[in-house]
PDB file of C-alpha atoms in Angstrom:
ATOM      1  CA  MET Q   1      25.570 145.552  27.505  1.00  0.00           C
ATOM      2  CA  THR Q   2      27.890 146.487  25.070  1.00  0.00           C
ATOM      3  CA  GLY Q   3      31.380 144.931  26.411  1.00  0.00           C
ATOM      4  CA  SER Q   4      29.408 143.287  29.478  1.00  0.00           C
ATOM      5  CA  THR Q   5      29.901 139.833  29.827  1.00  0.00           C
ATOM      6  CA  PRO Q   6      27.190 137.404  29.523  1.00  0.00           C
ATOM      7  CA  PRO Q   7      25.510 135.473  32.145  1.00  0.00           C
ATOM      8  CA  TRP Q   8      26.184 131.987  31.684  1.00  0.00           C
ATOM      9  CA  LYS Q   9      30.220 133.213  31.071  1.00  0.00           C
ATOM     10  CA  ARG Q  10      29.929 134.073  34.530  1.00  0.00           C
ATOM     11  CA  ARG Q  11      28.499 131.322  36.092  1.00  0.00           C
ATOM     12  CA  ASP Q  12      31.370 128.962  34.035  1.00  0.00           C
ATOM     13  CA  GLY Q  13      34.235 131.023  35.748  1.00  0.00           C
ATOM     14  CA  ALA Q  14      32.848 131.222  38.855  1.00  0.00           C
ATOM     15  CA  ARG Q  15      32.745 127.827  38.282  1.00  0.00           C
ATOM     16  CA  GLU Q  16      36.316 127.733  36.741  1.00  0.00           C
ATOM     17  CA  ASP Q  17      37.331 129.216  39.947  1.00  0.00           C
ATOM     18  CA  GLU Q  18      35.814 127.831  42.591  1.00  0.00           C
ATOM     19  CA  ARG Q  19      37.585 124.125  40.954  1.00  0.00           C
ATOM     20  CA  GLY Q  20      41.072 126.085  41.220  1.00  0.00           C
ATOM     21  CA  PRO Q  21      43.401 125.873  37.852  1.00  0.00           C
ATOM     22  CA  SER Q  22      42.989 123.228  35.320  1.00  0.00           C
ATOM     23  CA  ASP Q  23      47.138 122.353  34.782  1.00  0.00           C
ATOM     24  CA  GLN Q  24      47.357 118.898  34.003  1.00  0.00           C
ATOM     25  CA  GLY Q  25      51.061 119.250  36.310  1.00  0.00           C
ATOM     26  CA  ALA Q  26      49.607 120.610  39.054  1.00  0.00           C
ATOM     27  CA  SER Q  27      50.458 118.333  42.415  1.00  0.00           C
ATOM     28  CA  LEU Q  28      47.482 116.612  44.537  1.00  0.00           C
ATOM     29  CA  GLU Q  29      49.994 116.407  47.993  1.00  0.00           C
ATOM     30  CA  PRO Q  30      49.232 118.751  50.515  1.00  0.00           C
ATOM     31  CA  ALA Q  31      51.542 121.760  50.247  1.00  0.00           C
ATOM     32  CA  PHE Q  32      52.625 120.793  53.723  1.00  0.00           C
ATOM     33  CA  ARG Q  33      54.911 117.588  54.337  1.00  0.00           C
ATOM     34  CA  ALA Q  34      54.683 115.547  57.534  1.00  0.00           C
ATOM     35  CA  ASP Q  35      58.027 113.221  58.502  1.00  0.00           C
ATOM     36  CA  PRO Q  36      57.431 109.681  57.060  1.00  0.00           C
ATOM     37  CA  PRO Q  37      55.973 107.622  60.430  1.00  0.00           C
ATOM     38  CA  ALA Q  38      59.026 105.991  62.083  1.00  0.00           C
ATOM     39  CA  PRO Q  39      59.179 102.156  61.068  1.00  0.00           C
ATOM     40  CA  ALA Q  40      57.707  99.969  63.762  1.00  0.00           C
ATOM     41  CA  GLY Q  41      59.952  98.881  67.143  1.00  0.00           C
ATOM     42  CA  SER Q  42      61.678 101.997  66.897  1.00  0.00           C
ATOM     43  CA  ALA Q  43      60.202 104.726  69.554  1.00  0.00           C
ATOM     44  CA  GLY Q  44      63.002 106.108  71.381  1.00  0.00           C
ATOM     45  CA  ALA Q  45      66.084 104.675  69.223  1.00  0.00           C
ATOM     46  CA  PRO Q  46      68.819 106.707  69.904  1.00  0.00           C
ATOM     47  CA  THR Q  47      69.622 109.226  66.966  1.00  0.00           C
ATOM     48  CA  PRO Q  48      72.977 109.512  64.874  1.00  0.00           C
ATOM     49  CA  VAL Q  49      74.492 112.600  67.189  1.00  0.00           C
ATOM     50  CA  THR Q  50      73.209 110.785  70.038  1.00  0.00           C
ATOM     51  CA  ARG Q  51      75.159 107.603  69.291  1.00  0.00           C
ATOM     52  CA  ARG Q  52      78.451 108.789  68.415  1.00  0.00           C
ATOM     53  CA  ARG Q  53      77.815 111.353  71.038  1.00  0.00           C
ATOM     54  CA  ALA Q  54      77.977 107.961  73.304  1.00  0.00           C
ATOM     55  CA  ALA Q  55      80.366 106.377  71.857  1.00  0.00           C
ATOM     56  CA  ALA Q  56      82.960 108.609  72.278  1.00  0.00           C
ATOM     57  CA  ILE Q  57      81.714 108.979  76.470  1.00  0.00           C
ATOM     58  CA  ARG Q  58      82.536 104.856  75.922  1.00  0.00           C
ATOM     59  CA  ASP Q  59      85.918 105.576  74.340  1.00  0.00           C
ATOM     60  CA  LYS Q  60      87.200 108.603  77.106  1.00  0.00           C
ATOM     61  CA  ALA Q  61      86.101 105.975  79.689  1.00  0.00           C
ATOM     62  CA  ARG Q  62      88.051 102.797  78.502  1.00  0.00           C
ATOM     63  CA  GLU Q  63      91.279 105.597  77.581  1.00  0.00           C
ATOM     64  CA  GLY Q  64      90.724 106.527  81.396  1.00  0.00           C
ATOM     65  CA  VAL Q  65      90.685 102.445  82.741  1.00  0.00           C
ATOM     66  CA  ARG Q  66      93.599 101.464  80.822  1.00  0.00           C
ATOM     67  CA  LYS Q  67      95.842 104.395  81.583  1.00  0.00           C
ATOM     68  CA  GLY Q  68      94.742 104.072  85.103  1.00  0.00           C
ATOM     69  CA  GLY Q  69      95.407 100.324  84.954  1.00  0.00           C
ATOM     70  CA  SER Q  70      98.737 100.362  83.676  1.00  0.00           C
ATOM     71  CA  ARG Q  71      99.696 102.872  86.391  1.00  0.00           C
ATOM     72  CA  ALA Q  72      98.683 100.852  88.912  1.00  0.00           C
ATOM     73  CA  ARG Q  73     100.283  97.537  87.295  1.00  0.00           C
ATOM     74  CA  ALA Q  74     103.404  99.857  87.027  1.00  0.00           C
ATOM     75  CA  GLY Q  75     103.212 100.819  90.920  1.00  0.00           C
ATOM     76  CA  LEU Q  76     102.168  96.867  92.090  1.00  0.00           C
ATOM     77  CA  SER Q  77     105.172  96.036  89.547  1.00  0.00           C
ATOM     78  CA  TYR Q  78     108.068  98.758  91.030  1.00  0.00           C
ATOM     79  CA  LEU Q  79     106.705  97.299  94.582  1.00  0.00           C
ATOM     80  CA  THR Q  80     106.981  93.595  93.952  1.00  0.00           C
ATOM     81  CA  ASP Q  81     110.114  94.147  92.666  1.00  0.00           C
ATOM     82  CA  ARG Q  82     111.406  96.027  95.828  1.00  0.00           C
ATOM     83  CA  ILE Q  83     110.205  92.829  97.828  1.00  0.00           C
ATOM     84  CA  ILE Q  84     112.034  90.506  96.255  1.00  0.00           C
ATOM     85  CA  GLU Q  85     115.630  92.562  96.719  1.00  0.00           C
ATOM     86  CA  ASN Q  86     115.018  93.207 100.345  1.00  0.00           C
ATOM     87  CA  ALA Q  87     114.073  89.304 101.059  1.00  0.00           C
ATOM     88  CA  PRO Q  88     117.961  88.146 101.104  1.00  0.00           C
ATOM     89  CA  ARG Q  89     118.154  91.427 103.086  1.00  0.00           C
ATOM     90  CA  VAL Q  90     116.092  90.673 106.582  1.00  0.00           C
ATOM     91  CA  PRO Q  91     118.044  89.436 109.753  1.00  0.00           C
ATOM     92  CA  VAL Q  92     117.366  86.227 110.710  1.00  0.00           C
ATOM     93  CA  ARG Q  93     118.121  84.844 113.927  1.00  0.00           C
ATOM     94  CA  ASP Q  94     118.374  81.372 113.458  1.00  0.00           C
ATOM     95  CA  LEU Q  95     117.266  78.521 116.874  1.00  0.00           C
ATOM     96  CA  ALA Q  96     120.398  79.053 118.765  1.00  0.00           C
ATOM     97  CA  THR Q  97     120.383  82.391 118.713  1.00  0.00           C
ATOM     98  CA  LEU Q  98     116.546  82.652 119.631  1.00  0.00           C
ATOM     99  CA  ARG Q  99     116.487  80.364 122.480  1.00  0.00           C
ATOM    100  CA  ARG Q 100     119.676  82.574 123.988  1.00  0.00           C
ATOM    101  CA  GLN Q 101     116.814  86.056 123.882  1.00  0.00           C
ATOM    102  CA  PHE Q 102     114.521  83.415 125.119  1.00  0.00           C
ATOM    103  CA  PRO Q 103     115.453  81.153 127.811  1.00  0.00           C
ATOM    104  CA  GLY Q 104     113.625  79.142 129.406  1.00  0.00           C
ATOM    105  CA  LEU Q 105     110.607  79.512 127.015  1.00  0.00           C
ATOM    106  CA  GLY Q 106     109.263  76.064 124.459  1.00  0.00           C
ATOM    107  CA  PRO Q 107     108.598  76.606 121.146  1.00  0.00           C
ATOM    108  CA  GLU Q 108     105.064  77.868 121.603  1.00  0.00           C
ATOM    109  CA  GLU Q 109     105.813  80.267 124.011  1.00  0.00           C
ATOM    110  CA  LEU Q 110     108.811  81.257 122.073  1.00  0.00           C
ATOM    111  CA  ALA Q 111     106.533  81.504 119.033  1.00  0.00           C
ATOM    112  CA  ASP Q 112     104.206  83.678 120.795  1.00  0.00           C
ATOM    113  CA  LYS Q 113     106.880  85.741 121.318  1.00  0.00           C
ATOM    114  CA  LEU Q 114     108.231  86.682 117.372  1.00  0.00           C
ATOM    115  CA  VAL Q 115     103.898  86.794 116.977  1.00  0.00           C
ATOM    116  CA  THR Q 116     103.749  89.753 119.563  1.00  0.00           C
ATOM    117  CA  GLY Q 117     107.390  91.082 118.743  1.00  0.00           C
ATOM    118  CA  ALA Q 118     106.350  91.142 114.379  1.00  0.00           C
ATOM    119  CA  SER Q 119     102.787  92.429 115.105  1.00  0.00           C
ATOM    120  CA  ALA Q 120     103.650  95.915 117.735  1.00  0.00           C
ATOM    121  CA  ALA Q 121     106.439  96.812 114.552  1.00  0.00           C
ATOM    122  CA  THR Q 122     103.639  96.602 111.706  1.00  0.00           C
ATOM    123  CA  ALA Q 123     101.674  98.695 113.746  1.00  0.00           C
ATOM    124  CA  THR Q 124     104.290 100.744 114.433  1.00  0.00           C
ATOM    125  CA  VAL Q 125     104.534 101.052 111.092  1.00  0.00           C
ATOM    126  CA  GLY Q 126     100.707 101.976 110.315  1.00  0.00           C
ATOM    127  CA  ALA Q 127     100.210 104.104 112.916  1.00  0.00           C
ATOM    128  CA  GLY Q 128     103.274 106.165 111.357  1.00  0.00           C
ATOM    129  CA  ILE Q 129     101.750 106.464 108.233  1.00  0.00           C
ATOM    130  CA  GLY Q 130      98.284 107.194 109.424  1.00  0.00           C
ATOM    131  CA  ALA Q 131      99.709 110.117 111.591  1.00  0.00           C
ATOM    132  CA  ALA Q 132     101.341 111.386 108.820  1.00  0.00           C
ATOM    133  CA  ALA Q 133      98.234 111.260 106.548  1.00  0.00           C
ATOM    134  CA  MET Q 134      96.292 113.667 109.431  1.00  0.00           C
ATOM    135  CA  LEU Q 135      98.800 116.275 109.024  1.00  0.00           C
ATOM    136  CA  PRO Q 136      98.144 119.787 107.760  1.00  0.00           C
ATOM    137  CA  VAL Q 137      99.747 119.372 104.572  1.00  0.00           C
ATOM    138  CA  PRO Q 138     100.371 114.999 103.969  1.00  0.00           C
ATOM    139  CA  PRO Q 139     103.604 114.005 102.269  1.00  0.00           C
ATOM    140  CA  ALA Q 140     103.216 112.295  99.663  1.00  0.00           C
ATOM    141  CA  MET Q 141     100.876 109.245 100.017  1.00  0.00           C
ATOM    142  CA  PRO Q 142     102.240 107.151  97.266  1.00  0.00           C
ATOM    143  CA  THR Q 143     105.534 107.335  98.352  1.00  0.00           C
ATOM    144  CA  GLU Q 144     103.707 106.952 101.902  1.00  0.00           C
ATOM    145  CA  LEU Q 145     102.078 103.804 100.847  1.00  0.00           C
ATOM    146  CA  ALA Q 146     105.379 101.928  99.585  1.00  0.00           C
ATOM    147  CA  ALA Q 147     107.231 102.409 102.436  1.00  0.00           C
ATOM    148  CA  GLU Q 148     104.286 100.973 104.375  1.00  0.00           C
ATOM    149  CA  ILE Q 149     103.762  98.273 101.623  1.00  0.00           C
ATOM    150  CA  THR Q 150     107.627  97.328 101.434  1.00  0.00           C
ATOM    151  CA  GLY Q 151     108.304  97.434 105.542  1.00  0.00           C
ATOM    152  CA  VAL Q 152     105.134  95.364 106.719  1.00  0.00           C
ATOM    153  CA  ALA Q 153     106.291  92.575 104.506  1.00  0.00           C
ATOM    154  CA  ALA Q 154     110.285  93.081 105.492  1.00  0.00           C
ATOM    155  CA  ILE Q 155     108.573  92.615 109.086  1.00  0.00           C
ATOM    156  CA  GLU Q 156     106.621  90.053 108.050  1.00  0.00           C
ATOM    157  CA  LEU Q 157     109.133  88.019 106.524  1.00  0.00           C
ATOM    158  CA  LYS Q 158     111.177  88.246 109.434  1.00  0.00           C
ATOM    159  CA  LEU Q 159     108.623  86.900 111.172  1.00  0.00           C
ATOM    160  CA  ILE Q 160     107.805  83.884 108.879  1.00  0.00           C
ATOM    161  CA  ALA Q 161     111.322  82.390 108.937  1.00  0.00           C
ATOM    162  CA  GLU Q 162     112.365  82.350 112.377  1.00  0.00           C
ATOM    163  CA  LEU Q 163     109.194  80.756 112.877  1.00  0.00           C
ATOM    164  CA  HIS Q 164     110.426  78.074 110.701  1.00  0.00           C
ATOM    165  CA  GLU Q 165     113.403  77.764 113.433  1.00  0.00           C
ATOM    166  CA  VAL Q 166     111.352  77.481 115.995  1.00  0.00           C
ATOM    167  CA  TYR Q 167     109.516  74.729 114.524  1.00  0.00           C
ATOM    168  CA  GLY Q 168     112.349  72.743 113.098  1.00  0.00           C
ATOM    169  CA  LEU Q 169     111.295  73.169 110.181  1.00  0.00           C
ATOM    170  CA  ARG Q 170     114.887  75.419 108.055  1.00  0.00           C
ATOM    171  CA  PRO Q 171     114.440  74.981 104.788  1.00  0.00           C
ATOM    172  CA  PRO Q 172     117.988  73.979 102.374  1.00  0.00           C
ATOM    173  CA  GLY Q 173     119.855  76.085 101.034  1.00  0.00           C
ATOM    174  CA  ASN Q 174     121.916  79.199 100.443  1.00  0.00           C
ATOM    175  CA  LEU Q 175     120.364  82.799 102.478  1.00  0.00           C
ATOM    176  CA  LYS Q 176     119.218  83.566  98.604  1.00  0.00           C
ATOM    177  CA  GLU Q 177     117.246  80.075  97.629  1.00  0.00           C
ATOM    178  CA  ARG Q 178     116.016  80.204 101.406  1.00  0.00           C
ATOM    179  CA  SER Q 179     114.681  83.918 101.123  1.00  0.00           C
ATOM    180  CA  THR Q 180     112.716  82.496  98.065  1.00  0.00           C
ATOM    181  CA  ALA Q 181     111.311  80.102  99.946  1.00  0.00           C
ATOM    182  CA  TYR Q 182     110.005  82.435 102.774  1.00  0.00           C
ATOM    183  CA  LEU Q 183     109.065  84.582 100.284  1.00  0.00           C
ATOM    184  CA  ASN Q 184     106.776  82.066  98.732  1.00  0.00           C
ATOM    185  CA  SER Q 185     105.604  81.088 102.076  1.00  0.00           C
ATOM    186  CA  TRP Q 186     104.338  84.548 102.822  1.00  0.00           C
ATOM    187  CA  SER Q 187     102.790  85.884  99.555  1.00  0.00           C
ATOM    188  CA  GLY Q 188     100.796  82.281  99.761  1.00  0.00           C
ATOM    189  CA  GLU Q 189     100.650  82.546 103.310  1.00  0.00           C
ATOM    190  CA  ARG Q 190     101.626  78.615 103.955  1.00  0.00           C
ATOM    191  CA  GLY Q 191     104.021  77.235 106.064  1.00  0.00           C
ATOM    192  CA  ILE Q 192     106.406  75.237 103.604  1.00  0.00           C
ATOM    193  CA  ASP Q 193     106.622  71.713 104.277  1.00  0.00           C
ATOM    194  CA  VAL Q 194     110.405  70.553 103.634  1.00  0.00           C
ATOM    195  CA  ARG Q 195     109.790  67.749 103.578  1.00  0.00           C
ATOM    196  CA  LYS Q 196     108.323  67.890 100.022  1.00  0.00           C
ATOM    197  CA  PRO Q 197     111.481  69.012  97.553  1.00  0.00           C
ATOM    198  CA  SER Q 198     108.540  70.463  95.421  1.00  0.00           C
ATOM    199  CA  SER Q 199     107.211  72.953  97.628  1.00  0.00           C
ATOM    200  CA  VAL Q 200     110.439  74.910  98.286  1.00  0.00           C
ATOM    201  CA  SER Q 201     111.453  76.905  95.267  1.00  0.00           C
ATOM    202  CA  GLY Q 202     114.650  78.094  95.872  1.00  0.00           C
ATOM    203  CA  ALA Q 203     115.784  78.803  92.413  1.00  0.00           C
ATOM    204  CA  LEU Q 204     114.668  81.872  91.187  1.00  0.00           C
ATOM    205  CA  ASN Q 205     114.808  81.703  87.620  1.00  0.00           C
ATOM    206  CA  SER Q 206     112.340  84.367  85.100  1.00  0.00           C
ATOM    207  CA  GLN Q 207     109.716  81.742  85.113  1.00  0.00           C
ATOM    208  CA  MET Q 208     109.889  81.356  89.155  1.00  0.00           C
ATOM    209  CA  LYS Q 209     110.546  85.793  89.723  1.00  0.00           C
ATOM    210  CA  GLN Q 210     107.265  85.759  87.280  1.00  0.00           C
ATOM    211  CA  GLN Q 211     105.783  84.054  89.304  1.00  0.00           C
ATOM    212  CA  LEU Q 212     106.450  85.214  92.823  1.00  0.00           C
ATOM    213  CA  ARG Q 213     105.596  88.701  91.168  1.00  0.00           C
ATOM    214  CA  GLN Q 214     102.006  87.435  90.494  1.00  0.00           C
ATOM    215  CA  GLN Q 215     101.460  85.691  93.811  1.00  0.00           C
ATOM    216  CA  ILE Q 216     102.788  88.635  95.299  1.00  0.00           C
ATOM    217  CA  MET Q 217     100.658  91.211  93.734  1.00  0.00           C
ATOM    218  CA  LYS Q 218      97.695  89.022  94.173  1.00  0.00           C
ATOM    219  CA  ARG Q 219      98.948  89.164  97.961  1.00  0.00           C
ATOM    220  CA  MET Q 220      98.922  93.210  97.807  1.00  0.00           C
ATOM    221  CA  VAL Q 221      96.124  93.814  95.825  1.00  0.00           C
ATOM    222  CA  ARG Q 222      93.883  92.054  98.006  1.00  0.00           C
ATOM    223  CA  ASP Q 223      95.151  93.045 101.442  1.00  0.00           C
ATOM    224  CA  LEU Q 224      95.262  97.276 100.028  1.00  0.00           C
ATOM    225  CA  PRO Q 225      93.155  98.297 101.901  1.00  0.00           C
ATOM    226  CA  ASN Q 226      94.350  96.774 105.095  1.00  0.00           C
ATOM    227  CA  LEU Q 227      97.719  98.963 103.870  1.00  0.00           C
ATOM    228  CA  MET Q 228      96.132 101.712 103.514  1.00  0.00           C
ATOM    229  CA  PRO Q 229      95.199 103.559 106.942  1.00  0.00           C
ATOM    230  CA  PHE Q 230      95.069 107.305 105.340  1.00  0.00           C
ATOM    231  CA  LEU Q 231      92.984 109.924 106.468  1.00  0.00           C
ATOM    232  CA  VAL Q 232      92.088 107.404 109.009  1.00  0.00           C
ATOM    233  CA  GLY Q 233      94.278 108.405 111.826  1.00  0.00           C
ATOM    234  CA  ALA Q 234      97.551 106.599 113.644  1.00  0.00           C
ATOM    235  CA  ALA Q 235      94.585 104.245 115.891  1.00  0.00           C
ATOM    236  CA  VAL Q 236      93.107 102.602 112.638  1.00  0.00           C
ATOM    237  CA  GLY Q 237      96.221 102.357 111.329  1.00  0.00           C
ATOM    238  CA  ALA Q 238      98.099 100.233 114.000  1.00  0.00           C
ATOM    239  CA  VAL Q 239      95.039  97.831 114.677  1.00  0.00           C
ATOM    240  CA  MET Q 240      94.834  96.838 111.257  1.00  0.00           C
ATOM    241  CA  ASN Q 241      98.361  96.326 110.512  1.00  0.00           C
ATOM    242  CA  ARG Q 242      98.530  94.028 114.118  1.00  0.00           C
ATOM    243  CA  ARG Q 243      95.481  92.283 113.587  1.00  0.00           C
ATOM    244  CA  ASP Q 244      96.504  91.389 110.161  1.00  0.00           C
ATOM    245  CA  THR Q 245     100.236  90.166 110.794  1.00  0.00           C
ATOM    246  CA  ARG Q 246      98.750  88.336 113.394  1.00  0.00           C
ATOM    247  CA  LYS Q 247      96.392  86.052 110.952  1.00  0.00           C
ATOM    248  CA  LEU Q 248      99.508  84.924 108.671  1.00  0.00           C
ATOM    249  CA  ALA Q 249     101.246  84.530 112.012  1.00  0.00           C
ATOM    250  CA  ASP Q 250      97.824  81.665 112.890  1.00  0.00           C
ATOM    251  CA  ARG Q 251      98.141  80.626 108.821  1.00  0.00           C
ATOM    252  CA  ILE Q 252     102.132  80.163 109.072  1.00  0.00           C
ATOM    253  CA  ARG Q 253     101.702  78.103 112.717  1.00  0.00           C
ATOM    254  CA  LYS Q 254      98.991  75.311 111.808  1.00  0.00           C
ATOM    255  CA  ASP Q 255     100.561  74.463 108.623  1.00  0.00           C
ATOM    256  CA  LEU Q 256     104.396  73.879 110.604  1.00  0.00           C
ATOM    257  CA  ARG Q 257     102.917  72.221 113.889  1.00  0.00           C
ATOM    258  CA  GLY Q 258     101.047  69.658 112.252  1.00  0.00           C
ATOM    259  CA  ILE Q 259     105.144  68.503 110.695  1.00  0.00           C
ATOM    260  CA  GLN Q 260     107.469  70.620 113.790  1.00  0.00           C
ATOM    261  CA  VAL Q 261     110.387  68.653 114.590  1.00  0.00           C
ATOM    262  CA  PRO Q 262     111.204  68.596 118.115  1.00  0.00           C
ATOM    263  CA  TRP Q 263     114.148  70.524 119.359  1.00  0.00           C
ATOM    264  CA  ASP Q 264     116.082  67.673 120.878  1.00  0.00           C
ATOM    265  CA  ALA Q 265     115.870  65.715 117.787  1.00  0.00           C
ATOM    266  CA  LEU Q 266     116.777  67.704 115.411  1.00  0.00           C
ATOM    267  CA  PRO Q 267     120.442  67.888 113.749  1.00  0.00           C
ATOM    268  CA  GLU Q 268     123.121  70.599 115.246  1.00  0.00           C
ATOM    269  CA  LEU Q 269     122.417  73.299 111.532  1.00  0.00           C
ATOM    270  CA  PRO Q 270     125.056  75.629 111.068  1.00  0.00           C
ATOM    271  CA  ALA Q 271     125.005  78.985 112.027  1.00  0.00           C
ATOM    272  CA  LEU Q 272     122.470  81.717 109.814  1.00  0.00           C
ATOM    273  CA  GLU Q 273     124.433  84.234 107.568  1.00  0.00           C
ATOM    274  CA  ALA Q 274     124.614  87.007 107.685  1.00  0.00           C
ATOM    275  CA  PRO Q 275     123.345  89.443 105.039  1.00  0.00           C
ATOM    276  CA  ALA Q 276     125.617  92.020 103.432  1.00  0.00           C
ATOM    277  CA  ASP Q 277     123.525  94.697 103.637  1.00  0.00           C
ATOM    278  CA  PRO Q 278     120.959  94.253 106.324  1.00  0.00           C
ATOM    279  CA  LEU Q 279     117.924  95.837 106.504  1.00  0.00           C
ATOM    280  CA  GLU Q 280     117.395  97.108 109.833  1.00  0.00           C
ATOM    281  CA  LEU Q 281     114.021  95.954 111.721  1.00  0.00           C
ATOM    282  CA  ASP Q 282     112.221  96.266 115.102  1.00  0.00           C
ATOM    283  CA  GLY Q 283     110.923  93.405 116.563  1.00  0.00           C
TER     284      GLY Q 283
END
C-alpha cells in the first residue's frame, strides 16, 4: 500500500526503539547517584557542624571556669590580706597575765582553759553565720562568709600566741615580727621552734608576704567546706568550728610540748605590747 512502512523497516525501528537512542554522548551512569561510601574507619565520625558546636561549647565552658576561678582567687586574696592586716591587732595575754587570771593552774591545765575558750568563741561565730543563713531573707552570703573566716582566724591566732606563752616559747622580735611568726604557725598548723631561727619568719618582705599569702590561701581552700555552715543551721556551724579549732590546738600543742621550757626556768620576759587598735575578740 502506498505510504505504508515496509515490514522490515518497522522491525528495524522497533529494534532501534528497544535499544534506545544511539547518541555517542549518552551517559552510561544511572540517573540517581548515591553518595560515595564513607572511608573505612570513619563510621560515627562527627560532622563539621557538630565539631564546630562542640568547640563553641568547650570555649564557653573554659571561659566560665576562667571567670569563676578569677573571682575565687580575688576573693581568697582579699581575705588573705585582711587576715595579714588583722594579725598585729590581735590582743595577746602574756604568761604573767594568764597566770593571774587562772591562778593555781599548771601549763597543761592552763592550755586546756585556753583551748576551751577559743573553741567556744569560734563555735559562736559559726552558730551566728549558720543562723543567719536560715533567715527567710538571708544576708549577703559572701560578706558573711568573709566575716566568719577572718573572725575564726583572729581567734585562732590569739590562741596560738597564748599557747606559745604558756609553753615558754615566745618568738623573738617586736609585735609585727611575732604576728608574722604566728601567721606562719596558723597557716602551717605547726608550733614555732624558737631554737631554730629559720622557723621564725619575722621579716615580712614582699617575697615572704607572697609565700605567706600562698600558705593561707591553701589552708582556706582546704578548710572552706568546714567554714561554710550555710543552710545547715546554727548547731552544725558551731560544731564544725569547735571541732576544727580543737584539732588545730592539738597539733600546735603536740609540737610545743617537745620543746617546752618550764616556768621556773624561764627568764624574766617583758610584758607584751598592746596593739594600737586591738580587735574585739571573745575567748
